């Protein structure tokens, strides 16, 4: 499952990374606030339609997933407010008051904040290998973002951009709390709310809606680069934990830069080569991690899509013994054992 979850995280990063040069082209004809709203709306509406198709995302997201319920709505609402409403507002405010080089460098803080919150607030385990890998990936992002000496003249803009990164990091960690629920439902809610808020703010500020072809193009970019990408990100959170998923997702700037070189004819620079080398080393450290020790699973009751494996040996459900995923409320009895594992939703023990 680790390899599949890593592929989800990297594919999520690839889709988001490719959406960046695509959005850059659209910015020539669409106000940035309206574009943000269209991207989120494209994600929300597109995923809402996808949710109601039998194939959904092929084999990645199963047709039978647990729906949000109870306290899940609190976590999802808080994550949406942080990442879909507060972060874009702070970013737009900061971009208007900071130089491009400063803004690009500061945006790499999202990965740092995501890992720091996961490690020191939610007590997600890590070791020197994982910390070094994260540091190399962030260093690679800094190389890609570097476009000259940044200036901190006027601290208000940079502080707002850093606050936006912090809001997205909070969003990532809160979303992890509901990652056992239907990823498409989570994305649908986030996209609809964030899209409506950003569009409303843009129109209130006097911006105009673009032509229908441009609306369609922005919606497609939003569906793939924000909607499908976020759904895969939630799947990765489910199996890898927040910090590790955030580390893989931090490769998005490199993937976006690579597409810009190949598709937009931008120059292949030393910064891109150095960033690729650093990120490759960081990802390799994460890929080759093997975390194994004796650990205790405490008793817990919850509902999510699962198969009957070593962690799910509950009750008599002979109709599901063929290995097909299914959803129902089930209890986990205390279990003490040892095997290689990641800090997923079933391995949140202290170290």
mmCIF file of C-alpha atoms in Angstrom:
data_model
loop_
_atom_site.group_PDB
_atom_site.id
_atom_site.type_symbol
_atom_site.label_atom_id
_atom_site.label_comp_id
_atom_site.label_asym_id
_atom_site.label_seq_id
_atom_site.Cartn_x
_atom_site.Cartn_y
_atom_site.Cartn_z
ATOM 1 C CA UNK A 1 0.000 0.000 0.000
ATOM 2 C CA UNK A 2 2.928 2.345 0.640
ATOM 3 C CA UNK A 3 3.974 2.391 -3.026
ATOM 4 C CA UNK A 4 0.405 3.065 -4.186
ATOM 5 C CA UNK A 5 -0.044 5.865 -1.635
ATOM 6 C CA UNK A 6 3.236 7.468 -2.731
ATOM 7 C CA UNK A 7 2.053 7.311 -6.340
ATOM 8 C CA UNK A 8 -1.151 9.118 -5.278
ATOM 9 C CA UNK A 9 0.899 11.888 -3.611
ATOM 10 C CA UNK A 10 3.240 12.302 -6.589
ATOM 11 C CA UNK A 11 0.373 12.250 -9.098
ATOM 12 C CA UNK A 12 -1.423 14.836 -6.959
ATOM 13 C CA UNK A 13 1.708 16.999 -7.066
ATOM 14 C CA UNK A 14 2.061 16.473 -10.829
ATOM 15 C CA UNK A 15 -1.512 17.574 -11.539
ATOM 16 C CA UNK A 16 -1.157 20.639 -9.320
ATOM 17 C CA UNK A 17 2.268 21.419 -10.765
ATOM 18 C CA UNK A 18 0.990 21.253 -14.345
ATOM 19 C CA UNK A 19 -1.945 23.505 -13.411
ATOM 20 C CA UNK A 20 0.471 26.314 -12.469
ATOM 21 C CA UNK A 21 1.766 27.102 -15.994
ATOM 22 C CA UNK A 22 -1.791 26.589 -17.295
ATOM 23 C CA UNK A 23 -3.111 29.138 -14.797
ATOM 24 C CA UNK A 24 -0.258 31.471 -15.753
ATOM 25 C CA UNK A 25 -1.558 31.493 -19.337
ATOM 26 C CA UNK A 26 -5.121 32.165 -18.182
ATOM 27 C CA UNK A 27 -4.029 35.086 -16.006
ATOM 28 C CA UNK A 28 -3.395 37.089 -19.157
ATOM 29 C CA UNK A 29 -7.161 37.282 -19.733
ATOM 30 C CA UNK A 30 -8.768 36.646 -16.319
ATOM 31 C CA UNK A 31 -8.603 38.685 -13.114
ATOM 32 C CA UNK A 32 -6.620 36.732 -10.494
ATOM 33 C CA UNK A 33 -9.464 36.736 -7.951
ATOM 34 C CA UNK A 34 -11.979 35.531 -10.522
ATOM 35 C CA UNK A 35 -9.497 32.906 -11.724
ATOM 36 C CA UNK A 36 -9.053 31.583 -8.166
ATOM 37 C CA UNK A 37 -12.838 31.288 -7.860
ATOM 38 C CA UNK A 38 -13.177 29.530 -11.224
ATOM 39 C CA UNK A 39 -10.415 27.063 -10.364
ATOM 40 C CA UNK A 40 -12.097 26.148 -7.072
ATOM 41 C CA UNK A 41 -15.547 26.019 -8.691
ATOM 42 C CA UNK A 42 -14.179 23.781 -11.431
ATOM 43 C CA UNK A 43 -12.821 21.485 -8.736
ATOM 44 C CA UNK A 44 -16.062 21.441 -6.750
ATOM 45 C CA UNK A 45 -18.498 21.051 -9.655
ATOM 46 C CA UNK A 46 -16.295 18.587 -11.556
ATOM 47 C CA UNK A 47 -15.762 16.366 -8.531
ATOM 48 C CA UNK A 48 -19.476 16.592 -7.652
ATOM 49 C CA UNK A 49 -20.254 15.112 -11.081
ATOM 50 C CA UNK A 50 -17.461 12.549 -10.763
ATOM 51 C CA UNK A 51 -18.800 11.484 -7.355
ATOM 52 C CA UNK A 52 -22.031 10.413 -8.972
ATOM 53 C CA UNK A 53 -20.415 8.283 -11.673
ATOM 54 C CA UNK A 54 -19.931 4.555 -11.009
ATOM 55 C CA UNK A 55 -16.255 4.516 -12.061
ATOM 56 C CA UNK A 56 -15.270 7.636 -10.048
ATOM 57 C CA UNK A 57 -11.430 7.719 -10.299
ATOM 58 C CA UNK A 58 -11.012 4.193 -11.584
ATOM 59 C CA UNK A 59 -9.574 1.944 -8.880
ATOM 60 C CA UNK A 60 -8.068 4.774 -6.831
ATOM 61 C CA UNK A 61 -11.271 5.909 -5.116
ATOM 62 C CA UNK A 62 -13.761 3.154 -4.452
ATOM 63 C CA UNK A 63 -17.450 3.462 -5.232
ATOM 64 C CA UNK A 64 -18.150 2.633 -1.595
ATOM 65 C CA UNK A 65 -16.599 5.167 0.771
ATOM 66 C CA UNK A 66 -17.606 6.332 4.223
ATOM 67 C CA UNK A 67 -19.571 9.579 4.228
ATOM 68 C CA UNK A 68 -18.708 12.501 6.473
ATOM 69 C CA UNK A 69 -20.564 12.431 9.768
ATOM 70 C CA UNK A 70 -20.478 13.710 13.328
ATOM 71 C CA UNK A 71 -17.294 15.621 14.157
ATOM 72 C CA UNK A 72 -16.028 15.094 10.572
ATOM 73 C CA UNK A 73 -18.081 18.132 9.575
ATOM 74 C CA UNK A 74 -16.285 20.255 12.162
ATOM 75 C CA UNK A 75 -12.834 19.244 10.872
ATOM 76 C CA UNK A 76 -13.913 19.679 7.218
ATOM 77 C CA UNK A 77 -15.481 23.076 7.908
ATOM 78 C CA UNK A 78 -12.383 24.304 9.735
ATOM 79 C CA UNK A 79 -10.104 22.990 6.953
ATOM 80 C CA UNK A 80 -12.236 24.688 4.288
ATOM 81 C CA UNK A 81 -12.185 28.027 6.123
ATOM 82 C CA UNK A 82 -8.407 27.809 6.599
ATOM 83 C CA UNK A 83 -7.325 26.567 3.156
ATOM 84 C CA UNK A 84 -10.185 27.623 0.896
ATOM 85 C CA UNK A 85 -11.125 31.021 2.315
ATOM 86 C CA UNK A 86 -8.438 32.484 4.616
ATOM 87 C CA UNK A 87 -5.380 31.326 2.632
ATOM 88 C CA UNK A 88 -6.421 32.724 -0.787
ATOM 89 C CA UNK A 89 -7.443 36.043 0.800
ATOM 90 C CA UNK A 90 -4.128 36.342 2.629
ATOM 91 C CA UNK A 91 -2.205 35.373 -0.499
ATOM 92 C CA UNK A 92 -3.953 37.959 -2.685
ATOM 93 C CA UNK A 93 -3.383 40.624 -0.012
ATOM 94 C CA UNK A 94 0.295 39.675 0.280
ATOM 95 C CA UNK A 95 0.985 39.437 -3.463
ATOM 96 C CA UNK A 96 -0.215 43.007 -3.890
ATOM 97 C CA UNK A 97 2.369 44.196 -1.336
ATOM 98 C CA UNK A 98 5.422 41.966 -1.950
ATOM 99 C CA UNK A 99 7.938 41.543 -4.742
ATOM 100 C CA UNK A 100 7.683 38.443 -6.914
ATOM 101 C CA UNK A 101 10.980 36.966 -5.714
ATOM 102 C CA UNK A 102 9.985 37.393 -2.072
ATOM 103 C CA UNK A 103 6.557 35.859 -2.661
ATOM 104 C CA UNK A 104 7.967 32.821 -4.514
ATOM 105 C CA UNK A 105 10.450 32.061 -1.760
ATOM 106 C CA UNK A 106 7.871 32.479 0.988
ATOM 107 C CA UNK A 107 5.401 30.072 -0.668
ATOM 108 C CA UNK A 108 7.801 27.208 0.057
ATOM 109 C CA UNK A 109 6.911 27.675 3.736
ATOM 110 C CA UNK A 110 3.737 25.636 3.260
ATOM 111 C CA UNK A 111 5.676 22.353 3.301
ATOM 112 C CA UNK A 112 7.684 23.441 6.337
ATOM 113 C CA UNK A 113 4.606 24.527 8.275
ATOM 114 C CA UNK A 114 2.710 21.361 7.286
ATOM 115 C CA UNK A 115 5.470 19.105 8.612
ATOM 116 C CA UNK A 116 6.038 21.199 11.745
ATOM 117 C CA UNK A 117 2.342 21.090 12.716
ATOM 118 C CA UNK A 118 2.141 17.359 11.989
ATOM 119 C CA UNK A 119 5.262 16.577 13.991
ATOM 120 C CA UNK A 120 4.982 18.918 16.963
ATOM 121 C CA UNK A 121 1.218 19.494 17.351
ATOM 122 C CA UNK A 122 -0.315 16.203 16.214
ATOM 123 C CA UNK A 123 2.740 14.167 17.288
ATOM 124 C CA UNK A 124 3.251 12.400 13.966
ATOM 125 C CA UNK A 125 6.476 10.358 14.243
ATOM 126 C CA UNK A 126 9.596 11.208 12.261
ATOM 127 C CA UNK A 127 13.306 10.493 12.391
ATOM 128 C CA UNK A 128 16.464 12.140 11.090
ATOM 129 C CA UNK A 129 16.107 10.457 7.695
ATOM 130 C CA UNK A 130 12.604 11.849 7.138
ATOM 131 C CA UNK A 131 13.566 15.291 8.488
ATOM 132 C CA UNK A 132 16.606 15.420 6.169
ATOM 133 C CA UNK A 133 14.481 14.340 3.214
ATOM 134 C CA UNK A 134 11.976 17.102 3.963
ATOM 135 C CA UNK A 135 14.804 19.649 4.285
ATOM 136 C CA UNK A 136 16.233 18.633 0.880
ATOM 137 C CA UNK A 137 12.832 18.895 -0.804
ATOM 138 C CA UNK A 138 12.260 22.356 0.680
ATOM 139 C CA UNK A 139 15.779 23.388 -0.384
ATOM 140 C CA UNK A 140 14.942 22.245 -3.907
ATOM 141 C CA UNK A 141 11.770 24.357 -3.825
ATOM 142 C CA UNK A 142 13.842 27.366 -2.744
ATOM 143 C CA UNK A 143 16.186 26.850 -5.698
ATOM 144 C CA UNK A 144 13.241 26.784 -8.095
ATOM 145 C CA UNK A 145 11.636 29.853 -6.534
ATOM 146 C CA UNK A 146 14.810 31.941 -6.489
ATOM 147 C CA UNK A 147 14.597 34.736 -9.046
ATOM 148 C CA UNK A 148 16.880 37.335 -7.519
ATOM 149 C CA UNK A 149 17.601 38.854 -4.146
ATOM 150 C CA UNK A 150 14.325 39.073 -2.205
ATOM 151 C CA UNK A 151 13.395 42.279 -0.459
ATOM 152 C CA UNK A 152 11.610 42.547 2.849
ATOM 153 C CA UNK A 153 10.972 46.260 2.549
ATOM 154 C CA UNK A 154 7.471 46.598 3.934
ATOM 155 C CA UNK A 155 6.854 43.542 6.081
ATOM 156 C CA UNK A 156 3.062 43.493 5.716
ATOM 157 C CA UNK A 157 3.044 41.661 2.364
ATOM 158 C CA UNK A 158 5.554 38.941 3.286
ATOM 159 C CA UNK A 159 3.827 38.375 6.633
ATOM 160 C CA UNK A 160 0.487 37.916 4.849
ATOM 161 C CA UNK A 161 2.009 35.372 2.416
ATOM 162 C CA UNK A 162 3.600 33.458 5.283
ATOM 163 C CA UNK A 163 0.222 33.490 7.047
ATOM 164 C CA UNK A 164 -1.396 32.058 3.892
ATOM 165 C CA UNK A 165 1.134 29.213 3.928
ATOM 166 C CA UNK A 166 0.346 28.598 7.576
ATOM 167 C CA UNK A 167 -3.387 28.496 6.775
ATOM 168 C CA UNK A 168 -2.800 25.887 4.041
ATOM 169 C CA UNK A 169 -0.644 23.876 6.449
ATOM 170 C CA UNK A 170 -3.471 23.932 9.001
ATOM 171 C CA UNK A 171 -5.846 22.834 6.220
ATOM 172 C CA UNK A 172 -3.579 19.878 5.359
ATOM 173 C CA UNK A 173 -3.406 18.713 8.966
ATOM 174 C CA UNK A 174 -7.133 19.128 9.625
ATOM 175 C CA UNK A 175 -8.007 17.296 6.410
ATOM 176 C CA UNK A 176 -5.909 14.372 7.611
ATOM 177 C CA UNK A 177 -8.426 13.982 10.475
ATOM 178 C CA UNK A 178 -11.167 13.080 7.983
ATOM 179 C CA UNK A 179 -9.048 11.256 5.395
ATOM 180 C CA UNK A 180 -10.845 7.953 6.047
ATOM 181 C CA UNK A 181 -14.031 9.533 4.653
ATOM 182 C CA UNK A 182 -14.941 9.879 0.980
ATOM 183 C CA UNK A 183 -12.216 12.031 -0.644
ATOM 184 C CA UNK A 184 -14.581 13.209 -3.367
ATOM 185 C CA UNK A 185 -17.138 14.439 -0.844
ATOM 186 C CA UNK A 186 -14.401 16.386 0.954
ATOM 187 C CA UNK A 187 -13.187 17.989 -2.296
ATOM 188 C CA UNK A 188 -16.732 18.772 -3.428
ATOM 189 C CA UNK A 189 -17.420 20.715 -0.227
ATOM 190 C CA UNK A 190 -14.089 22.527 -0.258
ATOM 191 C CA UNK A 191 -14.348 23.456 -3.925
ATOM 192 C CA UNK A 192 -17.933 24.705 -3.771
ATOM 193 C CA UNK A 193 -17.370 26.868 -0.684
ATOM 194 C CA UNK A 194 -13.962 28.250 -1.692
ATOM 195 C CA UNK A 195 -15.095 28.864 -5.274
ATOM 196 C CA UNK A 196 -18.214 30.753 -4.249
ATOM 197 C CA UNK A 197 -16.310 32.898 -1.735
ATOM 198 C CA UNK A 198 -13.483 33.801 -4.126
ATOM 199 C CA UNK A 199 -15.840 34.553 -7.031
ATOM 200 C CA UNK A 200 -17.995 36.694 -4.762
ATOM 201 C CA UNK A 201 -15.004 38.657 -3.522
ATOM 202 C CA UNK A 202 -13.713 39.205 -7.059
ATOM 203 C CA UNK A 203 -17.069 40.422 -8.362
ATOM 204 C CA UNK A 204 -17.548 42.628 -5.287
ATOM 205 C CA UNK A 205 -14.163 44.230 -5.983
ATOM 206 C CA UNK A 206 -15.301 45.157 -9.497
ATOM 207 C CA UNK A 207 -13.768 42.352 -11.596
ATOM 208 C CA UNK A 208 -15.697 40.934 -14.546
ATOM 209 C CA UNK A 209 -16.445 37.365 -15.582
ATOM 210 C CA UNK A 210 -14.468 36.262 -18.676
ATOM 211 C CA UNK A 211 -15.904 34.749 -21.848
ATOM 212 C CA UNK A 212 -17.490 31.301 -21.782
ATOM 213 C CA UNK A 213 -14.488 29.565 -23.467
ATOM 214 C CA UNK A 214 -12.158 31.027 -20.808
ATOM 215 C CA UNK A 215 -14.537 29.966 -18.038
ATOM 216 C CA UNK A 216 -14.523 26.457 -19.483
ATOM 217 C CA UNK A 217 -10.725 26.350 -19.739
ATOM 218 C CA UNK A 218 -10.284 27.566 -16.144
ATOM 219 C CA UNK A 219 -12.856 25.043 -14.919
ATOM 220 C CA UNK A 220 -11.026 22.141 -16.585
ATOM 221 C CA UNK A 221 -7.711 23.271 -15.086
ATOM 222 C CA UNK A 222 -9.396 23.568 -11.681
ATOM 223 C CA UNK A 223 -11.024 20.139 -11.964
ATOM 224 C CA UNK A 224 -7.736 18.388 -12.709
ATOM 225 C CA UNK A 225 -5.202 20.573 -10.909
ATOM 226 C CA UNK A 226 -7.267 21.266 -7.804
ATOM 227 C CA UNK A 227 -10.135 18.737 -7.678
ATOM 228 C CA UNK A 228 -8.582 15.433 -8.765
ATOM 229 C CA UNK A 229 -5.261 16.518 -7.261
ATOM 230 C CA UNK A 230 -6.817 17.184 -3.841
ATOM 231 C CA UNK A 231 -8.760 13.899 -3.906
ATOM 232 C CA UNK A 232 -5.519 11.990 -4.513
ATOM 233 C CA UNK A 233 -3.841 14.094 -1.797
ATOM 234 C CA UNK A 234 -6.514 12.966 0.701
ATOM 235 C CA UNK A 235 -5.946 9.336 -0.294
ATOM 236 C CA UNK A 236 -2.232 9.768 0.308
ATOM 237 C CA UNK A 237 -2.922 11.397 3.690
ATOM 238 C CA UNK A 238 -4.923 8.310 4.626
ATOM 239 C CA UNK A 239 -1.937 6.006 4.196
ATOM 240 C CA UNK A 240 1.201 8.158 4.600
ATOM 241 C CA UNK A 241 0.375 10.759 7.223
ATOM 242 C CA UNK A 242 0.492 14.514 6.810
ATOM 243 C CA UNK A 243 4.207 15.347 6.854
ATOM 244 C CA UNK A 244 5.235 12.652 4.373
ATOM 245 C CA UNK A 245 2.361 13.459 2.010
ATOM 246 C CA UNK A 246 3.274 17.137 2.241
ATOM 247 C CA UNK A 247 6.881 16.299 1.406
ATOM 248 C CA UNK A 248 5.926 14.444 -1.772
ATOM 249 C CA UNK A 249 3.480 17.200 -2.716
ATOM 250 C CA UNK A 250 6.279 19.754 -2.345
ATOM 251 C CA UNK A 251 7.702 18.404 -5.616
ATOM 252 C CA UNK A 252 4.880 20.240 -7.448
ATOM 253 C CA UNK A 253 7.019 23.350 -8.174
ATOM 254 C CA UNK A 254 9.618 21.189 -9.936
ATOM 255 C CA UNK A 255 6.971 19.388 -11.978
ATOM 256 C CA UNK A 256 5.370 22.695 -12.915
ATOM 257 C CA UNK A 257 8.747 24.147 -13.885
ATOM 258 C CA UNK A 258 9.535 21.066 -15.984
ATOM 259 C CA UNK A 259 6.255 21.471 -17.876
ATOM 260 C CA UNK A 260 7.005 25.159 -18.398
ATOM 261 C CA UNK A 261 10.331 24.222 -19.995
ATOM 262 C CA UNK A 262 8.824 21.524 -22.198
ATOM 263 C CA UNK A 263 5.521 23.163 -23.177
ATOM 264 C CA UNK A 264 6.101 26.903 -22.850
ATOM 265 C CA UNK A 265 9.690 27.014 -24.084
ATOM 266 C CA UNK A 266 11.064 28.521 -20.884
ATOM 267 C CA UNK A 267 14.855 28.150 -20.437
ATOM 268 C CA UNK A 268 16.435 25.204 -18.625
ATOM 269 C CA UNK A 269 18.299 26.924 -15.798
ATOM 270 C CA UNK A 270 20.843 25.963 -13.179
ATOM 271 C CA UNK A 271 18.159 26.614 -10.554
ATOM 272 C CA UNK A 272 15.932 23.962 -12.145
ATOM 273 C CA UNK A 273 18.781 21.426 -12.296
ATOM 274 C CA UNK A 274 19.810 22.080 -8.686
ATOM 275 C CA UNK A 275 16.206 21.915 -7.510
ATOM 276 C CA UNK A 276 15.673 18.606 -9.305
ATOM 277 C CA UNK A 277 18.806 17.108 -7.715
ATOM 278 C CA UNK A 278 17.862 18.218 -4.200
ATOM 279 C CA UNK A 279 14.247 17.101 -4.537
ATOM 280 C CA UNK A 280 15.304 13.774 -6.020
ATOM 281 C CA UNK A 281 17.578 13.118 -3.063
ATOM 282 C CA UNK A 282 14.835 14.079 -0.605
ATOM 283 C CA UNK A 283 12.221 11.881 -2.277
ATOM 284 C CA UNK A 284 14.710 8.973 -2.348
ATOM 285 C CA UNK A 285 15.207 9.256 1.421
ATOM 286 C CA UNK A 286 11.446 9.052 1.893
ATOM 287 C CA UNK A 287 10.954 6.234 -0.609
ATOM 288 C CA UNK A 288 13.580 4.040 1.062
ATOM 289 C CA UNK A 289 12.254 4.570 4.598
ATOM 290 C CA UNK A 290 11.519 1.356 6.519
ATOM 291 C CA UNK A 291 9.863 2.005 9.866
ATOM 292 C CA UNK A 292 9.281 -1.186 11.878
ATOM 293 C CA UNK A 293 8.891 -1.882 15.597
ATOM 294 C CA UNK A 294 6.504 -3.538 18.031
ATOM 295 C CA UNK A 295 3.511 -1.264 18.586
ATOM 296 C CA UNK A 296 0.134 -1.355 20.291
ATOM 297 C CA UNK A 297 -3.179 -0.631 18.592
ATOM 298 C CA UNK A 298 -5.671 0.671 21.140
ATOM 299 C CA UNK A 299 -9.357 -0.216 20.961
ATOM 300 C CA UNK A 300 -11.244 2.092 18.607
ATOM 301 C CA UNK A 301 -14.558 2.163 16.758
ATOM 302 C CA UNK A 302 -15.105 3.906 13.431
ATOM 303 C CA UNK A 303 -16.376 3.497 9.867
ATOM 304 C CA UNK A 304 -14.426 3.599 6.623
ATOM 305 C CA UNK A 305 -13.821 1.643 3.431
ATOM 306 C CA UNK A 306 -11.683 -1.424 4.215
ATOM 307 C CA UNK A 307 -10.966 -5.064 3.455
ATOM 308 C CA UNK A 308 -10.475 -7.828 5.998
ATOM 309 C CA UNK A 309 -6.735 -7.771 6.656
ATOM 310 C CA UNK A 310 -4.532 -8.099 9.737
ATOM 311 C CA UNK A 311 -5.952 -4.855 11.129
ATOM 312 C CA UNK A 312 -9.592 -5.703 10.338
ATOM 313 C CA UNK A 313 -10.572 -9.090 11.772
ATOM 314 C CA UNK A 314 -13.860 -8.010 13.282
ATOM 315 C CA UNK A 315 -17.114 -9.939 13.444
ATOM 316 C CA UNK A 316 -18.669 -12.349 10.988
ATOM 317 C CA UNK A 317 -18.873 -10.782 7.558
ATOM 318 C CA UNK A 318 -18.429 -13.840 5.380
ATOM 319 C CA UNK A 319 -20.014 -12.031 2.440
ATOM 320 C CA UNK A 320 -16.910 -9.838 2.276
ATOM 321 C CA UNK A 321 -14.276 -12.549 2.634
ATOM 322 C CA UNK A 322 -13.513 -12.294 -1.078
ATOM 323 C CA UNK A 323 -11.350 -9.262 -0.379
ATOM 324 C CA UNK A 324 -13.782 -6.676 -1.741
ATOM 325 C CA UNK A 325 -13.787 -3.280 -0.004
ATOM 326 C CA UNK A 326 -16.855 -2.433 2.035
ATOM 327 C CA UNK A 327 -18.021 0.161 4.568
ATOM 328 C CA UNK A 328 -19.585 -0.435 7.962
ATOM 329 C CA UNK A 329 -19.133 0.595 11.573
ATOM 330 C CA UNK A 330 -16.585 -1.716 13.191
ATOM 331 C CA UNK A 331 -14.504 -2.048 16.329
ATOM 332 C CA UNK A 332 -10.754 -2.659 16.565
ATOM 333 C CA UNK A 333 -9.692 -4.767 19.523
ATOM 334 C CA UNK A 334 -6.336 -4.001 21.193
ATOM 335 C CA UNK A 335 -3.537 -5.555 19.148
ATOM 336 C CA UNK A 336 0.189 -5.792 19.822
ATOM 337 C CA UNK A 337 2.410 -6.725 16.884
ATOM 338 C CA UNK A 338 5.344 -5.623 14.727
ATOM 339 C CA UNK A 339 5.526 -4.922 10.996
ATOM 340 C CA UNK A 340 6.711 -2.150 8.654
ATOM 341 C CA UNK A 341 4.211 0.720 8.761
ATOM 342 C CA UNK A 342 3.633 4.394 8.062
ATOM 343 C CA UNK A 343 1.894 6.959 10.318
ATOM 344 C CA UNK A 344 -1.481 6.252 8.696
ATOM 345 C CA UNK A 345 -4.865 6.465 10.377
ATOM 346 C CA UNK A 346 -4.342 3.080 12.041
ATOM 347 C CA UNK A 347 -0.815 3.785 13.249
ATOM 348 C CA UNK A 348 -0.946 6.965 15.306
ATOM 349 C CA UNK A 349 0.864 5.575 18.326
ATOM 350 C CA UNK A 350 3.504 7.423 20.313
ATOM 351 C CA UNK A 351 7.218 6.786 19.744
#
